[in-house]
Coordinates of N, CA and C and ligand atoms in Angstrom, one line a residue:
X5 N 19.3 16.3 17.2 CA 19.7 14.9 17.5 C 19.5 14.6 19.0
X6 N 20.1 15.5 20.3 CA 19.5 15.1 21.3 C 18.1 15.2 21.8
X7 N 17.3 15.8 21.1 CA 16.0 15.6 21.3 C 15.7 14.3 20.9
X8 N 15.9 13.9 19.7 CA 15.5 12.7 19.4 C 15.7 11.3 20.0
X9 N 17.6 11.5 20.7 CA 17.5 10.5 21.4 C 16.9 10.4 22.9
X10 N 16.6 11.6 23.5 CA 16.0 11.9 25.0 C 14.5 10.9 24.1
X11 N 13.9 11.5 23.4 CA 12.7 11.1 22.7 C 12.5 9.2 22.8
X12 N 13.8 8.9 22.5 CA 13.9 7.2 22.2 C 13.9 6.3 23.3
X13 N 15.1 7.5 24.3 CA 15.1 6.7 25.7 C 14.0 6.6 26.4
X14 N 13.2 7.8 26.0 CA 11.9 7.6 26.8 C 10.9 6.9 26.6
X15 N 10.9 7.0 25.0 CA 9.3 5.8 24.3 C 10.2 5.3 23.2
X16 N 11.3 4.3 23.6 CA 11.2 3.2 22.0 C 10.3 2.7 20.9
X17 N 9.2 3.0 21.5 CA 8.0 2.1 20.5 C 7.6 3.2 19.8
X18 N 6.9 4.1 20.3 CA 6.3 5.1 19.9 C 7.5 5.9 18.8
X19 N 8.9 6.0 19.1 CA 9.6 6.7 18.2 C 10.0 6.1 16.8
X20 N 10.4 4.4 17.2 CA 10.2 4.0 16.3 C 11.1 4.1 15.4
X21 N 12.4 4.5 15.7 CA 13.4 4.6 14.6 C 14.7 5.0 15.3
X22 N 16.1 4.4 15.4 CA 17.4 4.7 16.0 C 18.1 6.0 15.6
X23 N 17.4 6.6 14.4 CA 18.3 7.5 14.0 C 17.2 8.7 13.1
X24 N 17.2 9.7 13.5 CA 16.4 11.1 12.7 C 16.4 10.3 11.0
X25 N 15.4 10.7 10.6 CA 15.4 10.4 8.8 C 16.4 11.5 8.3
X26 N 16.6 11.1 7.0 CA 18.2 11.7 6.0 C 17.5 12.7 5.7
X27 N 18.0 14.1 5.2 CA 17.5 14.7 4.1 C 16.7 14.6 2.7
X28 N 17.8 12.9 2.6 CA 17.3 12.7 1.2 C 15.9 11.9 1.3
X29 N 15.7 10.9 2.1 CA 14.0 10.7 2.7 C 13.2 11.4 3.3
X30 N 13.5 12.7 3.7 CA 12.8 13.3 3.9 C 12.4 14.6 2.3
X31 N 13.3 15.0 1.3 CA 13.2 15.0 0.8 C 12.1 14.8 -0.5
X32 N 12.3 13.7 -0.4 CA 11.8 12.0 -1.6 C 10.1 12.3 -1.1
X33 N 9.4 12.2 0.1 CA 8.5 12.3 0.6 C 8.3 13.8 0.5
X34 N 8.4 14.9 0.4 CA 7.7 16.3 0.3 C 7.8 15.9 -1.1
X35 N 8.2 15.3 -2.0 CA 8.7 15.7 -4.1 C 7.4 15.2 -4.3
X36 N 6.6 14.3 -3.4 CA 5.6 13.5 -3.8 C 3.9 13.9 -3.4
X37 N 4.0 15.3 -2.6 CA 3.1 16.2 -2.3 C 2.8 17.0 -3.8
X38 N 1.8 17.1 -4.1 CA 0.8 18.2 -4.8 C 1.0 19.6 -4.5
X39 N 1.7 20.1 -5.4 CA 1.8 21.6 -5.4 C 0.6 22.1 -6.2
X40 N 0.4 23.4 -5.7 CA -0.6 23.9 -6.1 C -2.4 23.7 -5.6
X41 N -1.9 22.9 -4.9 CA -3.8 22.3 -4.0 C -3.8 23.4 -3.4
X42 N -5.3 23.5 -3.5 CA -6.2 24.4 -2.5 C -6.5 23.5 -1.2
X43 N -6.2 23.9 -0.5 CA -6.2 23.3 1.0 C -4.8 22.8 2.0
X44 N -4.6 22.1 2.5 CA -3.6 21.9 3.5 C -3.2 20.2 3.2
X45 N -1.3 20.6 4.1 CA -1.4 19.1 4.1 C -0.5 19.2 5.7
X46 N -1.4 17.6 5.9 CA -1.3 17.3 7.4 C 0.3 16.2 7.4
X47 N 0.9 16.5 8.1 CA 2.4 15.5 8.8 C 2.1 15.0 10.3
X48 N 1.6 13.2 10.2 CA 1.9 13.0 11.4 C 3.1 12.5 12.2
X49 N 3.6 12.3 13.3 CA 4.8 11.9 13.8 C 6.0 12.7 13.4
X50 N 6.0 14.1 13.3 CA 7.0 14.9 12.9 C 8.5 14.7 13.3
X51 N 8.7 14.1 14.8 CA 9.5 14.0 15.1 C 11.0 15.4 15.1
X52 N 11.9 15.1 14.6 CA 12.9 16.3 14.3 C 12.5 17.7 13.6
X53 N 11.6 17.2 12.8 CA 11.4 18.3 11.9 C 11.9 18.0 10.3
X54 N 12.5 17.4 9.7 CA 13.6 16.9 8.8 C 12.5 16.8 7.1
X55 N 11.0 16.6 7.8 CA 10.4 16.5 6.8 C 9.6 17.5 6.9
X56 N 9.3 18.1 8.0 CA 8.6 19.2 7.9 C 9.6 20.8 6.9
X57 N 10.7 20.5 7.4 CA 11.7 21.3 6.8 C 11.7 20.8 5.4
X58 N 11.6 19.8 4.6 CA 11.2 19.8 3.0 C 10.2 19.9 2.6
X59 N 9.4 19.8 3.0 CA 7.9 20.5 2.9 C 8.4 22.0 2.3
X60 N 8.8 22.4 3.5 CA 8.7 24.4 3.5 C 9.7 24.6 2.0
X61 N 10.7 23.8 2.0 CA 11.5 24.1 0.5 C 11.1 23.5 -0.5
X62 N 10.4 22.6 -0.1 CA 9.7 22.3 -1.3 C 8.3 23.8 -2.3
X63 N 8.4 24.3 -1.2 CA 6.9 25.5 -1.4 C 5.8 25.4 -1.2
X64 N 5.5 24.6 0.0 CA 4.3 24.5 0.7 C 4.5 25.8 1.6
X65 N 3.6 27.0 1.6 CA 3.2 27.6 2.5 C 3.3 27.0 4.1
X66 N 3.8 27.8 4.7 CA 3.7 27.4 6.2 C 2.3 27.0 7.3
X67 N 1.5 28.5 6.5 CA 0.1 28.1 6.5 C -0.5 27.1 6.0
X68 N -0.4 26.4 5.3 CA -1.0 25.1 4.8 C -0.9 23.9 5.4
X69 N 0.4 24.4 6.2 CA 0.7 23.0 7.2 C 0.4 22.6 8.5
X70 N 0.0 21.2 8.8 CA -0.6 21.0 10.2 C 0.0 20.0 10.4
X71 N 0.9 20.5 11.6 CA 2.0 18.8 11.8 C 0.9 18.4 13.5
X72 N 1.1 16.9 13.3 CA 0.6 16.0 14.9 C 1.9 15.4 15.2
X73 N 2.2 15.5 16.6 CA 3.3 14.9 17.1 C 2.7 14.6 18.9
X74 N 3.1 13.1 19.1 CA 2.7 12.9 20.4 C 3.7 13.4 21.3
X75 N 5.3 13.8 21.2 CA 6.1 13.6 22.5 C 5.9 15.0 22.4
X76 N 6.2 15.4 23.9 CA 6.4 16.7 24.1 C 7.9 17.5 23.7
X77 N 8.4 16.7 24.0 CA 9.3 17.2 24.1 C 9.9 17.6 22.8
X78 N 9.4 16.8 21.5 CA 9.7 16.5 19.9 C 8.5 18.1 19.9
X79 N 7.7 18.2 20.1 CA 6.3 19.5 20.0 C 6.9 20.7 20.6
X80 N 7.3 20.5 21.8 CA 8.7 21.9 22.1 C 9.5 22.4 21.0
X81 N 10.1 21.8 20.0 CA 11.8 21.5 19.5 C 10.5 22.1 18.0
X82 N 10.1 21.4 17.6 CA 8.9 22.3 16.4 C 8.6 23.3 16.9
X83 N 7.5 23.3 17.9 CA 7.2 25.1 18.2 C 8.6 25.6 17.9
X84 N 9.4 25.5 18.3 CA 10.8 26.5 18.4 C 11.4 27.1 16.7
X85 N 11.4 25.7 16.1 CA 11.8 25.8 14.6 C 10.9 26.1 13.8
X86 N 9.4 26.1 13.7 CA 8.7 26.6 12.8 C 7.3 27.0 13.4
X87 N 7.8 28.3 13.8 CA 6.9 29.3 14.5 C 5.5 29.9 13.9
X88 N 5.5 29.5 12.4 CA 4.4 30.1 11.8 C 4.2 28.7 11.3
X89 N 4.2 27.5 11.9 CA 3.3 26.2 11.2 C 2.2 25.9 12.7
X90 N 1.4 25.1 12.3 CA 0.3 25.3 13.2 C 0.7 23.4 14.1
X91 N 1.3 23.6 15.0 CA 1.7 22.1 15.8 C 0.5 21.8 16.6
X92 N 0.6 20.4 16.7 CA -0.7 20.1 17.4 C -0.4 19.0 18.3
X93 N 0.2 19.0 19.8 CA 0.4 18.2 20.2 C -0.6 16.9 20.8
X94 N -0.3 15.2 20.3 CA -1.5 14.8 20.3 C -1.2 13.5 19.7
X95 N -2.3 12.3 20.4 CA -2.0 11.3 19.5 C -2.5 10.9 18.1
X96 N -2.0 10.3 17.1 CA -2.7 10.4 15.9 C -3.5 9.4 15.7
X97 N -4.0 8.8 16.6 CA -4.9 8.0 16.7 C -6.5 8.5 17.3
X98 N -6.0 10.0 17.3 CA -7.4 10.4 17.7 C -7.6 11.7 16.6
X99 N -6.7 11.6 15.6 CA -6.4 12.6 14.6 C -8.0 13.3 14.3
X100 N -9.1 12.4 13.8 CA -10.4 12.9 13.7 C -10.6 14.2 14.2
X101 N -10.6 13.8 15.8 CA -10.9 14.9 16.4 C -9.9 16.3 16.9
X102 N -8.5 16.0 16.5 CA -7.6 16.6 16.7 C -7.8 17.5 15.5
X103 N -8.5 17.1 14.3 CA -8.7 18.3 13.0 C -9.6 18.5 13.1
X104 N -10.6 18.7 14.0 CA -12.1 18.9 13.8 C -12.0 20.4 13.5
X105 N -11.3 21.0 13.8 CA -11.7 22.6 14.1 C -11.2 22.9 12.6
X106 N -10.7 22.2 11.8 CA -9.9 22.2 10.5 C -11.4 22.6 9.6
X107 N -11.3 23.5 8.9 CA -12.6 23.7 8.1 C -12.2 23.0 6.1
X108 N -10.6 23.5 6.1 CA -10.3 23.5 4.6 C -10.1 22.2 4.6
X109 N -10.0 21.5 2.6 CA -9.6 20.5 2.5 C -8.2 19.9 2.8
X110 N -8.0 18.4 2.8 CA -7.0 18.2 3.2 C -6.8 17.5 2.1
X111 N -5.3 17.9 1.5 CA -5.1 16.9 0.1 C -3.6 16.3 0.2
X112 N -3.2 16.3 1.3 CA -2.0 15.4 1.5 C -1.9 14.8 3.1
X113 N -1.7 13.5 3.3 CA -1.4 13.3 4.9 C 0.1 12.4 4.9
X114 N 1.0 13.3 5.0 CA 2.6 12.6 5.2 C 3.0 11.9 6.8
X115 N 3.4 10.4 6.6 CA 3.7 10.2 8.0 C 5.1 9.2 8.3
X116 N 5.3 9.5 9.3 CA 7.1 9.2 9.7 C 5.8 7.8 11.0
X117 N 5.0 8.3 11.1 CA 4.6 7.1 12.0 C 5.1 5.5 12.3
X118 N 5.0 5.3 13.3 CA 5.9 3.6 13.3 C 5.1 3.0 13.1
X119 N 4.4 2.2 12.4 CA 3.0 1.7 12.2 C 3.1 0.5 12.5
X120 N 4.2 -0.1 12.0 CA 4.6 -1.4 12.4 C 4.9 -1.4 14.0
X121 N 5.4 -0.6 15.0 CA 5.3 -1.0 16.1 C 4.2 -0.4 16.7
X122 N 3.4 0.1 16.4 CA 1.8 0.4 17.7 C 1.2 -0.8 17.5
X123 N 0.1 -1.0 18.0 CA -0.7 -1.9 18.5 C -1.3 -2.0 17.1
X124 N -1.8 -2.9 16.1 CA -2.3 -3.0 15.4 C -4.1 -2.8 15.1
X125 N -4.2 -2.4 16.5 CA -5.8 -1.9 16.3 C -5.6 -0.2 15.7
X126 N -4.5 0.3 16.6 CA -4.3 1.6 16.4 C -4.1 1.9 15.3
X127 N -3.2 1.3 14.5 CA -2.6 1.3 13.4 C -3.6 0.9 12.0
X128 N -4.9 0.3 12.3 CA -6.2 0.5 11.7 C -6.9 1.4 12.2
X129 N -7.4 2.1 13.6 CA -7.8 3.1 13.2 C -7.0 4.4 13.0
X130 N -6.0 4.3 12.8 CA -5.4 5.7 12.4 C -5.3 5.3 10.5
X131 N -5.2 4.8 9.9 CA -5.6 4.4 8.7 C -7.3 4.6 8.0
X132 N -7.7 4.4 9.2 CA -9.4 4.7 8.4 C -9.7 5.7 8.6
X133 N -9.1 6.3 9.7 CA -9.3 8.2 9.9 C -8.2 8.8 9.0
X134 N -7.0 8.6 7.9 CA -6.9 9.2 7.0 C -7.7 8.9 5.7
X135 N -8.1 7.6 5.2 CA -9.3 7.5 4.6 C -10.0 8.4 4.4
X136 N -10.6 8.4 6.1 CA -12.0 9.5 5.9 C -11.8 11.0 5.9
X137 N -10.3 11.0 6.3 CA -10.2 12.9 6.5 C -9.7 13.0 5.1
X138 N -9.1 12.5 4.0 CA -8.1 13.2 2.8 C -9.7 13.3 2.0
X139 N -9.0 14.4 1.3 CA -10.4 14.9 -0.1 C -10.0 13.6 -0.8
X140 N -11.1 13.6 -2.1 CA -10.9 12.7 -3.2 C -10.1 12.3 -4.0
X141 N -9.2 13.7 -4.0 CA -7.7 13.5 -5.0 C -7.0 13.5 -3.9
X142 N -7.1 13.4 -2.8 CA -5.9 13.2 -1.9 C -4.7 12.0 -1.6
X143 N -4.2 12.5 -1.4 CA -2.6 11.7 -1.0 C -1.9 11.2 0.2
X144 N -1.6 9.8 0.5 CA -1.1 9.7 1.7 C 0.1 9.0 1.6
X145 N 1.1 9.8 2.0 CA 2.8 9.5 1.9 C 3.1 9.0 3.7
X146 N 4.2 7.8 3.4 CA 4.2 7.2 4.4 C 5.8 6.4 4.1
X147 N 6.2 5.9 5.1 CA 7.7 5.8 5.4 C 8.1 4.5 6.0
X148 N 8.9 3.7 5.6 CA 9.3 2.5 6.7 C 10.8 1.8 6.6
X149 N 10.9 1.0 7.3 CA 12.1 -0.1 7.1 C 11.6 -1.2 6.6
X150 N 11.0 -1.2 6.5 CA 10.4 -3.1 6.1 C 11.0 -3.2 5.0
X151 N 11.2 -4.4 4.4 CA 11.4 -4.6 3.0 C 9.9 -5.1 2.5
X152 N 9.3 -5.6 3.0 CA 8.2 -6.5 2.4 C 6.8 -5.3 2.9
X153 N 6.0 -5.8 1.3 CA 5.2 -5.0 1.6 C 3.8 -5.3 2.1
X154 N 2.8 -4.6 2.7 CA 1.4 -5.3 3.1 C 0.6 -4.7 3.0
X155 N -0.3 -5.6 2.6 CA -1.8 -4.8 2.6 C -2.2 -4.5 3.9
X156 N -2.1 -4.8 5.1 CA -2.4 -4.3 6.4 C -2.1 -3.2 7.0
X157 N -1.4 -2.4 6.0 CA -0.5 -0.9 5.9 C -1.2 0.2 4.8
X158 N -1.9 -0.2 4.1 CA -2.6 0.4 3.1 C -4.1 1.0 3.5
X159 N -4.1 2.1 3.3 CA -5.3 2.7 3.8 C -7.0 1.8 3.3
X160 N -7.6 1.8 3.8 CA -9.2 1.1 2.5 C -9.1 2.4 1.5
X161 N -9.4 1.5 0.4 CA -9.9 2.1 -0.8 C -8.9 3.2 -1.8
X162 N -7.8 2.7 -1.5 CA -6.5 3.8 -2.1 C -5.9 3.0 -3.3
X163 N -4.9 3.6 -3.7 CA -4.4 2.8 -4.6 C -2.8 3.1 -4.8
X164 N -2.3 1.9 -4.8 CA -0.7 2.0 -3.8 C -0.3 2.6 -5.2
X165 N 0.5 3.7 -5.2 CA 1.5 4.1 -6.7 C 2.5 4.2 -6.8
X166 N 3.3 4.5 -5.8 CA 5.0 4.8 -5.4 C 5.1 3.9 -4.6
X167 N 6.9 3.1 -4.5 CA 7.6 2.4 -3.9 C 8.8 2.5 -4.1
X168 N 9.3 3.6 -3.5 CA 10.7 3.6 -3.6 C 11.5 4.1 -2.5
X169 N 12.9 2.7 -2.9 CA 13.7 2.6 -1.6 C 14.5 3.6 -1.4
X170 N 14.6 4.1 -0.2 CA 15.8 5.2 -0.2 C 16.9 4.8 0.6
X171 N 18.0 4.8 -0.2 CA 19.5 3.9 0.5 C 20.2 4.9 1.5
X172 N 20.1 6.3 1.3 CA 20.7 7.0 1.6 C 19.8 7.1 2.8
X173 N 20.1 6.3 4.1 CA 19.3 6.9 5.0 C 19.0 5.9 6.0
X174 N 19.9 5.8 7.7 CA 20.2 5.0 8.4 C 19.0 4.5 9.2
X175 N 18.5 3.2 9.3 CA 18.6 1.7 8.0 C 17.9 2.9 6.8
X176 N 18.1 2.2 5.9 CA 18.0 2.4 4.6 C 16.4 2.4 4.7
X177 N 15.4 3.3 3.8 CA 14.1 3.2 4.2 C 13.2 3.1 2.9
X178 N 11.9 3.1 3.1 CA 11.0 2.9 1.6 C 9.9 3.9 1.7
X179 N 9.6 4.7 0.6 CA 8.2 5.7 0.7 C 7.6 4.8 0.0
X180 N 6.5 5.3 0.6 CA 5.2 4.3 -0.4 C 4.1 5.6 -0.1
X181 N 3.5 5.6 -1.2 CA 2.3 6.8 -1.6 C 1.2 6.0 -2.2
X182 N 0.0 6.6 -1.8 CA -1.0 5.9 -2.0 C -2.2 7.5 -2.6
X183 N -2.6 6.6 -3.9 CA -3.6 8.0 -3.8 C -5.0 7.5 -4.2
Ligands
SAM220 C1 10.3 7.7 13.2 S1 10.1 9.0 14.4 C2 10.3 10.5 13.5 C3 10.8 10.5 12.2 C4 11.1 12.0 11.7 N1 11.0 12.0 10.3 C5 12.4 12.4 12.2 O1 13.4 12.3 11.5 O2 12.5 12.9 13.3 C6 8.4 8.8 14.6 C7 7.7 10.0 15.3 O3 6.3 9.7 15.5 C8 5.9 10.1 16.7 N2 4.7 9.3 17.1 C9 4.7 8.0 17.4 N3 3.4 7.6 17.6 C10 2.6 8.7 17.4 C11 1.2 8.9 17.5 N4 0.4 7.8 17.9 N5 0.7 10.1 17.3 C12 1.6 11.1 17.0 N6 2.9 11.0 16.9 C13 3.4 9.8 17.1 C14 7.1 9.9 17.6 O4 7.0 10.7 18.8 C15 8.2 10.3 16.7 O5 8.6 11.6 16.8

């Protein structure tokens, strides 16, 4: 918790959120990952950890995972807690080249990202670089407060399949999965 809030006071925009996500949203988003894929799945904006930690109970191998987080200080606090996941400190707006060295497929991209507050150029290209990075059956799980939903949040060429609110979880939040 105080990482998160040193985290807020320093970039409000970028964190994007008053309060760590619940267990149960973070949860709700690892249930909706593909067990059993050959390849990896990528978490951007990891923040606390909270979803990278349901990931691992869920039974994603450690190895399979590649979390992006831009603050340092939120990339300290991961290194520390999950010593055998592969962190990448970095913005996810340049995610392309941040996976280049990535050889395997990628069949899930989970994100806590604030999408609604970055610049909305950013927030298109970090949508067309999951596009182009997820395999064919791949999945991209994604998180917010809004109530209303938009096509300006939807990746090109996906097809929206989950929308569900999660009450348990301060403000109350929505997963939406796209595959
Ligand atoms: C809503 S918060 C984290 C939510 C997380 N589930 C938690 O409970 O801690 C969003 C996270 O995205 C990170 N972030 C924001 N913009 C980013 C960017 N462009 N690239 C990578 N990470 C970013 C922030 O540093 C912050 O940790």
């Amino acid at each position: 918790m105080y990482s998160f809030l040193k985290a807020l006071l320093h970039n409000p925009r970028e964190t994007g959120a008053i309060f760590p996500s619940s267990r149960f949203l973070a949860k709700e988003m690892a249930a909706h990952v593909l067990q059993n894929q050959e390849g990896v799945v990528v978490e951007l904006g990891a923040g606390t950890g909270v979803v990278t930690k349901a990931l691992l109970q869920s039974g994603i191998q450690p190895q399979n995972i590649i979390v992006v987080e831009s603050s340092k200080s939120m990339v300290k606090k991961l290194q520390r807690c999950f010593p055998t996941i592969q962190i990448i400190e970095g913005d996810a707006a340049e995610l392309t080249t941040l996976l280049a060295h990535e050889k395997r497929e990628i069949h899930t991209i989970l994100s806590s990202l604030p999408l609604r507050s970055l610049p909305k150029a950013t927030t298109q290209s970090i949508l067309k670089q999951i596009n182009t990075l997820l395999s064919s059956r791949g999945r991209y799980i994604q998180f917010t407060y809004s109530f209303t939903q938009d096509q300006f949040f939807s990746p090109p060429h996906f097809q929206h399949i989950v929308s569900k609110r999660i009450w348990m979880n301060l403000p109350p939040a929505r997963v939406d999965v796209w595959a």
